[in-house]
mmCIF file of C-alpha atoms in Angstrom:
data_model
loop_
_atom_site.group_PDB
_atom_site.id
_atom_site.type_symbol
_atom_site.label_atom_id
_atom_site.label_comp_id
_atom_site.label_asym_id
_atom_site.label_seq_id
_atom_site.Cartn_x
_atom_site.Cartn_y
_atom_site.Cartn_z
ATOM 1 C CA MET A 1 -16.817 -55.431 16.731
ATOM 2 C CA ALA A 2 -17.069 -51.318 16.987
ATOM 3 C CA LYS A 3 -14.417 -49.441 19.182
ATOM 4 C CA GLU A 4 -17.165 -47.185 19.640
ATOM 5 C CA PRO A 5 -21.518 -47.820 20.195
ATOM 6 C CA GLN A 6 -22.845 -46.784 16.899
ATOM 7 C CA GLN A 7 -27.172 -46.933 17.318
ATOM 8 C CA LEU A 8 -26.852 -46.862 21.401
ATOM 9 C CA LYS A 9 -24.279 -44.589 21.961
ATOM 10 C CA TRP A 10 -26.862 -42.075 23.995
ATOM 11 C CA VAL A 11 -27.181 -44.710 26.476
ATOM 12 C CA GLU A 12 -24.256 -43.914 27.930
ATOM 13 C CA SER A 13 -25.316 -40.422 28.754
ATOM 14 C CA LEU A 14 -27.961 -42.511 30.964
ATOM 15 C CA LEU A 15 -24.328 -43.746 33.287
ATOM 16 C CA PRO A 16 -23.100 -41.413 36.038
ATOM 17 C CA GLU A 17 -20.411 -39.885 34.246
ATOM 18 C CA ASP A 18 -17.082 -40.297 35.249
ATOM 19 C CA GLU A 19 -18.481 -43.527 37.347
ATOM 20 C CA TYR A 20 -18.552 -46.216 34.861
ATOM 21 C CA ARG A 21 -16.003 -48.070 32.447
ATOM 22 C CA ARG A 22 -16.949 -49.817 29.562
ATOM 23 C CA LYS A 23 -15.072 -52.887 28.008
ATOM 24 C CA GLY A 24 -16.096 -55.184 25.018
ATOM 25 C CA MET A 25 -17.839 -59.197 25.869
ATOM 26 C CA PHE A 26 -19.628 -61.261 23.955
ATOM 27 C CA GLY A 27 -19.340 -59.053 20.670
ATOM 28 C CA GLY A 28 -20.977 -56.288 22.622
ATOM 29 C CA PHE A 29 -20.110 -53.522 25.522
ATOM 30 C CA ALA A 30 -20.498 -54.136 28.954
ATOM 31 C CA TYR A 31 -20.620 -51.619 31.390
ATOM 32 C CA TYR A 32 -19.302 -51.590 34.866
ATOM 33 C CA VAL A 33 -20.248 -49.183 37.702
ATOM 34 C CA HIS A 34 -18.445 -49.907 41.031
ATOM 35 C CA GLU A 35 -17.116 -53.457 39.883
ATOM 36 C CA LYS A 36 -20.743 -54.090 39.043
ATOM 37 C CA ILE A 37 -21.593 -55.089 35.441
ATOM 38 C CA ILE A 38 -25.125 -53.382 34.885
ATOM 39 C CA LEU A 39 -25.456 -53.236 30.930
ATOM 40 C CA LEU A 40 -24.431 -55.106 28.561
ATOM 41 C CA MET A 41 -25.395 -53.215 24.925
ATOM 42 C CA PHE A 42 -25.010 -54.925 21.295
ATOM 43 C CA GLU A 43 -25.597 -54.019 17.761
ATOM 44 C CA ASN A 44 -25.727 -56.568 15.751
ATOM 45 C CA PRO A 45 -29.222 -56.524 13.669
ATOM 46 C CA GLY A 46 -30.787 -59.188 11.699
ATOM 47 C CA VAL A 47 -29.699 -62.147 13.651
ATOM 48 C CA ARG A 48 -32.598 -64.328 14.973
ATOM 49 C CA SER A 49 -31.195 -67.658 15.267
ATOM 50 C CA TYR A 50 -28.605 -69.124 17.504
ATOM 51 C CA ARG A 51 -28.370 -73.145 17.064
ATOM 52 C CA SER A 52 -30.932 -73.765 14.779
ATOM 53 C CA GLN A 53 -33.448 -72.540 16.630
ATOM 54 C CA GLN A 54 -35.501 -69.261 15.466
ATOM 55 C CA TYR A 55 -36.708 -66.384 17.730
ATOM 56 C CA ASP A 56 -39.626 -63.712 16.612
ATOM 57 C CA PHE A 57 -36.752 -60.778 18.062
ATOM 58 C CA GLU A 58 -33.330 -59.957 17.147
ATOM 59 C CA ILE A 59 -30.896 -61.248 19.578
ATOM 60 C CA TRP A 60 -28.082 -59.689 19.485
ATOM 61 C CA ASN A 61 -29.665 -56.128 18.942
ATOM 62 C CA GLY A 62 -30.581 -53.869 22.228
ATOM 63 C CA CYS A 63 -29.806 -54.293 26.065
ATOM 64 C CA MET A 64 -29.035 -56.662 28.141
ATOM 65 C CA PHE A 65 -29.274 -56.280 32.119
ATOM 66 C CA PRO A 66 -27.519 -58.441 34.129
ATOM 67 C CA VAL A 67 -30.106 -59.387 37.390
ATOM 68 C CA GLU A 68 -29.147 -62.553 39.630
ATOM 69 C CA LYS A 69 -31.497 -65.560 39.673
ATOM 70 C CA GLU A 70 -33.295 -64.592 43.093
ATOM 71 C CA PHE A 71 -33.967 -60.883 42.162
ATOM 72 C CA GLN A 72 -35.309 -61.904 38.623
ATOM 73 C CA GLU A 73 -38.865 -62.195 39.954
ATOM 74 C CA LYS A 74 -39.266 -58.719 41.175
ATOM 75 C CA ALA A 75 -37.191 -57.278 38.303
ATOM 76 C CA LEU A 76 -40.015 -58.777 35.840
ATOM 77 C CA GLU A 77 -42.667 -57.675 37.968
ATOM 78 C CA ASN A 78 -41.600 -54.014 37.942
ATOM 79 C CA PHE A 79 -40.399 -53.990 34.097
ATOM 80 C CA PRO A 80 -42.539 -57.244 32.231
ATOM 81 C CA PHE A 81 -41.207 -56.240 28.921
ATOM 82 C CA LEU A 82 -38.226 -58.007 29.655
ATOM 83 C CA VAL A 83 -37.141 -61.368 28.559
ATOM 84 C CA SER A 84 -34.869 -63.877 30.017
ATOM 85 C CA HIS A 85 -31.953 -63.538 27.179
ATOM 86 C CA PRO A 86 -32.277 -67.402 25.401
ATOM 87 C CA ILE A 87 -28.225 -67.610 25.073
ATOM 88 C CA LEU A 88 -27.489 -66.177 28.180
ATOM 89 C CA PRO A 89 -30.874 -66.967 30.499
ATOM 90 C CA LYS A 90 -29.125 -65.491 33.813
ATOM 91 C CA TRP A 91 -29.786 -61.954 32.763
ATOM 92 C CA LEU A 92 -32.605 -59.786 31.240
ATOM 93 C CA TYR A 93 -33.076 -58.626 27.644
ATOM 94 C CA LEU A 94 -34.502 -55.549 25.743
ATOM 95 C CA PRO A 95 -34.388 -55.901 22.075
ATOM 96 C CA LEU A 96 -33.937 -52.600 19.936
ATOM 97 C CA GLU A 97 -37.235 -52.970 18.140
ATOM 98 C CA THR A 98 -39.098 -53.350 20.912
ATOM 99 C CA GLU A 99 -41.639 -50.021 20.544
ATOM 100 C CA GLY A 100 -40.487 -47.377 23.649
ATOM 101 C CA PHE A 101 -36.865 -48.734 23.491
ATOM 102 C CA ASP A 102 -35.820 -45.389 24.206
ATOM 103 C CA ASP A 103 -38.110 -44.607 27.485
ATOM 104 C CA MET A 104 -37.799 -48.400 28.883
ATOM 105 C CA VAL A 105 -34.351 -48.416 28.629
ATOM 106 C CA ALA A 106 -34.338 -44.706 30.690
ATOM 107 C CA ASP A 107 -36.547 -46.438 33.555
ATOM 108 C CA ILE A 108 -34.500 -49.637 34.425
ATOM 109 C CA LEU A 109 -31.332 -47.905 34.562
ATOM 110 C CA ALA A 110 -32.917 -45.521 36.887
ATOM 111 C CA GLN A 111 -33.066 -47.966 39.052
ATOM 112 C CA ALA A 112 -29.644 -50.313 38.052
ATOM 113 C CA ILE A 113 -27.647 -47.349 38.673
ATOM 114 C CA LYS A 114 -28.436 -46.990 42.659
ATOM 115 C CA PRO A 115 -26.075 -47.697 44.955
ATOM 116 C CA THR A 116 -28.045 -50.063 46.849
ATOM 117 C CA SER A 117 -29.589 -51.588 43.960
ATOM 118 C CA PHE A 118 -30.567 -55.490 43.145
ATOM 119 C CA TRP A 119 -29.765 -54.955 39.447
ATOM 120 C CA GLY A 120 -26.148 -55.854 38.147
ATOM 121 C CA SER A 121 -23.793 -58.780 38.728
ATOM 122 C CA PHE A 122 -20.540 -59.269 39.836
ATOM 123 C CA PRO A 123 -17.724 -61.022 37.581
ATOM 124 C CA LYS A 124 -16.691 -63.893 38.648
ATOM 125 C CA GLY A 125 -14.022 -63.184 41.030
ATOM 126 C CA LYS A 126 -15.319 -60.772 42.651
ATOM 127 C CA SER A 127 -17.402 -61.026 45.580
ATOM 128 C CA LYS A 128 -21.382 -60.735 45.696
ATOM 129 C CA LYS A 129 -21.376 -58.209 48.326
ATOM 130 C CA SER A 130 -24.610 -57.692 49.788
ATOM 131 C CA PRO A 131 -25.837 -54.087 48.875
ATOM 132 C CA LYS A 132 -24.228 -51.619 51.613
ATOM 133 C CA VAL A 133 -26.186 -49.596 53.614
ATOM 134 C CA VAL A 134 -24.925 -46.088 52.306
ATOM 135 C CA SER A 135 -24.416 -42.797 54.842
ATOM 136 C CA ASP A 136 -26.106 -39.877 54.697
ATOM 137 C CA LYS A 137 -22.751 -38.081 53.802
ATOM 138 C CA ALA A 138 -21.458 -41.002 51.167
ATOM 139 C CA MET A 139 -25.132 -40.613 49.878
ATOM 140 C CA SER A 140 -24.956 -36.708 49.547
ATOM 141 C CA ARG A 141 -21.637 -37.325 47.724
ATOM 142 C CA LEU A 142 -22.857 -39.757 44.958
ATOM 143 C CA SER A 143 -25.986 -37.693 43.998
ATOM 144 C CA GLU A 144 -23.218 -34.942 43.274
ATOM 145 C CA LYS A 145 -21.599 -37.076 41.023
ATOM 146 C CA LEU A 146 -24.935 -38.016 39.889
ATOM 147 C CA ASP A 147 -26.421 -34.995 39.036
ATOM 148 C CA THR A 148 -25.130 -32.980 36.155
ATOM 149 C CA SER A 149 -26.637 -29.739 36.835
ATOM 150 C CA LYS A 150 -23.918 -27.849 36.868
ATOM 151 C CA PRO A 151 -22.834 -25.124 38.491
ATOM 152 C CA ARG A 152 -24.216 -26.425 42.354
ATOM 153 C CA MET A 153 -25.389 -22.779 43.068
ATOM 154 C CA PHE A 154 -28.055 -23.037 40.744
ATOM 155 C CA SER A 155 -28.827 -25.968 41.512
ATOM 156 C CA ASP A 156 -31.890 -25.370 43.897
ATOM 157 C CA GLU A 157 -32.553 -21.979 41.907
ATOM 158 C CA PRO A 158 -35.787 -21.474 40.358
ATOM 159 C CA ALA A 159 -35.230 -22.201 36.047
ATOM 160 C CA GLU A 160 -35.361 -18.117 35.190
ATOM 161 C CA GLN A 161 -32.699 -17.452 37.911
ATOM 162 C CA THR A 162 -31.009 -20.432 36.615
ATOM 163 C CA LEU A 163 -30.747 -19.529 32.716
ATOM 164 C CA ALA A 164 -29.812 -15.890 34.046
ATOM 165 C CA HIS A 165 -26.929 -16.693 35.109
ATOM 166 C CA ALA A 166 -25.995 -19.785 32.859
ATOM 167 C CA LYS A 167 -22.955 -18.984 30.166
ATOM 168 C CA LYS A 168 -21.627 -21.891 29.367
ATOM 169 C CA ILE A 169 -23.837 -25.041 28.083
ATOM 170 C CA SER A 170 -22.618 -27.112 31.003
ATOM 171 C CA ASP A 171 -23.846 -24.707 33.332
ATOM 172 C CA LEU A 172 -27.393 -26.319 32.793
ATOM 173 C CA LYS A 173 -28.947 -29.246 33.933
ATOM 174 C CA ASN A 174 -28.326 -32.488 33.092
ATOM 175 C CA LEU A 175 -25.745 -31.484 30.314
ATOM 176 C CA GLY A 176 -22.722 -31.612 30.974
ATOM 177 C CA PRO A 177 -19.063 -31.231 28.999
ATOM 178 C CA THR A 178 -19.233 -33.973 26.901
ATOM 179 C CA THR A 179 -22.623 -32.998 25.503
ATOM 180 C CA GLU A 180 -21.008 -29.054 25.785
ATOM 181 C CA GLN A 181 -18.903 -30.695 22.916
ATOM 182 C CA VAL A 182 -21.938 -31.880 20.989
ATOM 183 C CA PHE A 183 -23.239 -28.612 20.879
ATOM 184 C CA HIS A 184 -20.076 -26.749 19.766
ATOM 185 C CA LYS A 185 -19.934 -29.314 16.776
ATOM 186 C CA ALA A 186 -23.486 -27.913 15.996
ATOM 187 C CA GLY A 187 -22.663 -24.642 16.058
ATOM 188 C CA ILE A 188 -24.356 -23.657 19.328
ATOM 189 C CA LYS A 189 -21.435 -22.098 21.595
ATOM 190 C CA THR A 190 -23.270 -20.952 24.836
ATOM 191 C CA ALA A 191 -26.036 -20.800 27.259
ATOM 192 C CA GLN A 192 -27.561 -17.810 26.178
ATOM 193 C CA GLN A 193 -27.583 -19.005 22.316
ATOM 194 C CA PHE A 194 -29.226 -22.393 23.226
ATOM 195 C CA ILE A 195 -31.756 -20.448 25.317
ATOM 196 C CA LYS A 196 -32.730 -17.943 22.833
ATOM 197 C CA MET A 197 -33.515 -21.162 20.340
ATOM 198 C CA GLY A 198 -35.095 -23.392 22.119
ATOM 199 C CA TRP A 199 -34.732 -26.997 22.696
ATOM 200 C CA LYS A 200 -36.989 -27.332 19.264
ATOM 201 C CA LYS A 201 -34.791 -25.585 16.856
ATOM 202 C CA ALA A 202 -31.569 -26.538 18.833
ATOM 203 C CA LEU A 203 -32.878 -30.068 18.245
ATOM 204 C CA ILE A 204 -33.203 -29.263 14.804
ATOM 205 C CA GLN A 205 -29.965 -28.493 14.323
ATOM 206 C CA LEU A 206 -28.257 -31.176 16.754
ATOM 207 C CA VAL A 207 -29.448 -33.672 14.251
ATOM 208 C CA LYS A 208 -28.292 -31.849 11.164
ATOM 209 C CA SER A 209 -25.369 -31.830 13.193
ATOM 210 C CA ASN A 210 -25.061 -35.640 14.038
ATOM 211 C CA PRO A 211 -28.382 -37.478 12.534
ATOM 212 C CA LYS A 212 -27.359 -39.863 15.457
ATOM 213 C CA ASN A 213 -28.635 -36.790 17.989
ATOM 214 C CA ARG A 214 -32.106 -37.911 16.872
ATOM 215 C CA HIS A 215 -33.662 -40.052 19.561
ATOM 216 C CA THR A 216 -36.264 -39.376 22.483
ATOM 217 C CA ILE A 217 -33.940 -38.796 25.422
ATOM 218 C CA PHE A 218 -31.967 -36.067 23.692
ATOM 219 C CA ALA A 219 -34.854 -34.442 23.316
ATOM 220 C CA TYR A 220 -35.878 -35.149 27.162
ATOM 221 C CA VAL A 221 -32.425 -33.601 28.095
ATOM 222 C CA LEU A 222 -32.905 -30.928 26.164
ATOM 223 C CA ILE A 223 -36.370 -29.933 27.641
ATOM 224 C CA GLY A 224 -34.888 -30.470 31.096
ATOM 225 C CA ALA A 225 -31.514 -28.051 30.680
ATOM 226 C CA LEU A 226 -34.560 -25.180 29.525
ATOM 227 C CA THR A 227 -36.812 -26.148 32.563
ATOM 228 C CA ASN A 228 -34.217 -27.033 35.411
ATOM 229 C CA LYS A 229 -35.321 -30.083 36.015
ATOM 230 C CA GLU A 230 -33.998 -34.006 35.324
ATOM 231 C CA TRP A 231 -34.834 -35.219 32.388
ATOM 232 C CA ASN A 232 -36.309 -38.452 33.767
ATOM 233 C CA ARG A 233 -38.852 -36.077 36.106
ATOM 234 C CA LEU A 234 -40.748 -34.543 33.094
ATOM 235 C CA SER A 235 -44.351 -34.108 33.227
ATOM 236 C CA ASP A 236 -46.313 -37.102 30.768
ATOM 237 C CA GLU A 237 -47.235 -33.355 28.290
ATOM 238 C CA GLU A 238 -43.882 -32.882 28.228
ATOM 239 C CA LYS A 239 -42.555 -36.236 27.100
ATOM 240 C CA ILE A 240 -44.946 -37.119 24.909
ATOM 241 C CA GLU A 241 -44.634 -33.511 23.078
ATOM 242 C CA ALA A 242 -40.802 -34.547 22.813
ATOM 243 C CA ARG A 243 -41.306 -37.892 21.513
ATOM 244 C CA ASP A 244 -44.014 -36.867 18.601
ATOM 245 C CA PHE A 245 -41.605 -33.876 17.866
ATOM 246 C CA VAL A 246 -38.405 -36.177 17.358
ATOM 247 C CA HIS A 247 -40.963 -38.857 15.495
ATOM 248 C CA SER A 248 -41.657 -35.689 12.981
ATOM 249 C CA LEU A 249 -37.492 -35.389 12.310
ATOM 250 C CA ALA A 250 -37.194 -38.919 11.255
ATOM 251 C CA PRO A 251 -35.802 -38.233 7.892
ATOM 252 C CA ASP A 252 -38.562 -39.135 4.909
ATOM 253 C CA LYS A 253 -38.230 -42.227 2.920
ATOM 254 C CA LYS A 254 -36.258 -41.710 -0.360
ATOM 255 C CA LYS A 255 -38.990 -41.364 -2.859
ATOM 256 C CA PRO A 256 -38.925 -43.251 -6.675
ATOM 257 C CA SER A 257 -37.737 -41.175 -9.633
ATOM 258 C CA ARG A 258 -39.982 -39.755 -12.416
ATOM 259 C CA LYS A 259 -38.908 -42.337 -14.325
ATOM 260 C CA THR A 260 -39.282 -45.336 -11.753
ATOM 261 C CA GLN A 261 -42.891 -44.072 -10.940
ATOM 262 C CA LYS A 262 -43.905 -43.316 -14.556
ATOM 263 C CA LYS A 263 -43.311 -47.067 -15.112
ATOM 264 C CA GLN A 264 -45.047 -47.822 -12.024
ATOM 265 C CA SER A 265 -48.389 -45.932 -13.138
ATOM 266 C CA VAL A 266 -48.200 -47.442 -16.791
ATOM 267 C CA LYS A 267 -49.786 -50.904 -16.945
ATOM 268 C CA LYS A 268 -49.814 -53.317 -19.267
ATOM 269 C CA ALA A 269 -52.665 -53.714 -21.301
ATOM 270 C CA PRO A 270 -54.100 -57.112 -21.129
ATOM 271 C CA GLN A 271 -53.673 -59.171 -24.405
ATOM 272 C CA LYS A 272 -57.548 -59.592 -25.981
ATOM 273 C CA LYS A 273 -57.782 -63.012 -26.532
ATOM 274 C CA ASN A 274 -58.820 -63.735 -30.044
ATOM 275 C CA THR A 275 -62.878 -64.763 -30.020
ATOM 276 C CA LYS A 276 -63.452 -64.874 -33.455
ATOM 277 C CA LYS A 277 -64.421 -68.715 -34.845
ATOM 278 C CA ILE A 278 -62.276 -70.586 -36.984
ATOM 279 C CA SER A 279 -63.998 -71.763 -39.360
ATOM 280 C CA ARG A 280 -63.619 -75.359 -41.050
ATOM 281 C CA LYS A 281 -63.289 -76.189 -44.428
ATOM 282 C CA LYS A 282 -65.728 -78.632 -45.871
#
């Protein structure tokens, strides 16, 4: 098992920064928030069978969401695209190959990280306490931790004022210190440089720096940063534009060489059948 997630590394950006911990589990990665496990990620494509049983999806390549049995019906009402994992039926699973995977994972985790959410499961040995009513003061502190809008004095300002005051990448909404390092590696050093580029040019440069940056959620984050909005509160039009642009950045399939193309274009001429009748000597 890899020490770090690869293709699904971006999912960690959906979790409250500095509030989660990760550990290896079942050959994948388990994520805990306040001692409650809320997510498992697997990166093992191609496996569709278990104990001679065949499945029509990859069973160890995607995200799994722990939900106690009494809440699974409610979870499936809200997210009917989830399925019970064939090997770990206690938990609900979303294969990576599912169309719209990025948005679905984001929607689920937005619910799962809420303090009073029924999503998640306490490991054995931990008491399964009922969700506590969080005080207004505690909720305010938690909201500040979950909000990556950076500096707080900018959080309620109009987008124009926020962008004018921003100096560091992490001064913008949705962008924290970790993302700031990603920008720096791509050669984008300041907030004003990013603002001048716009989110599309910035994303192109980020993808060139690291192809793993090419995913829809990252595009949402960039748009939200430049409009001073939470990435999951974008309009449908903004989301569609982001998805279309990300898809346009997909690498072209390798074209066959000219030699291969020539071979493919040249078809063997069908052999003519000998229609001459052979005369028999009398």
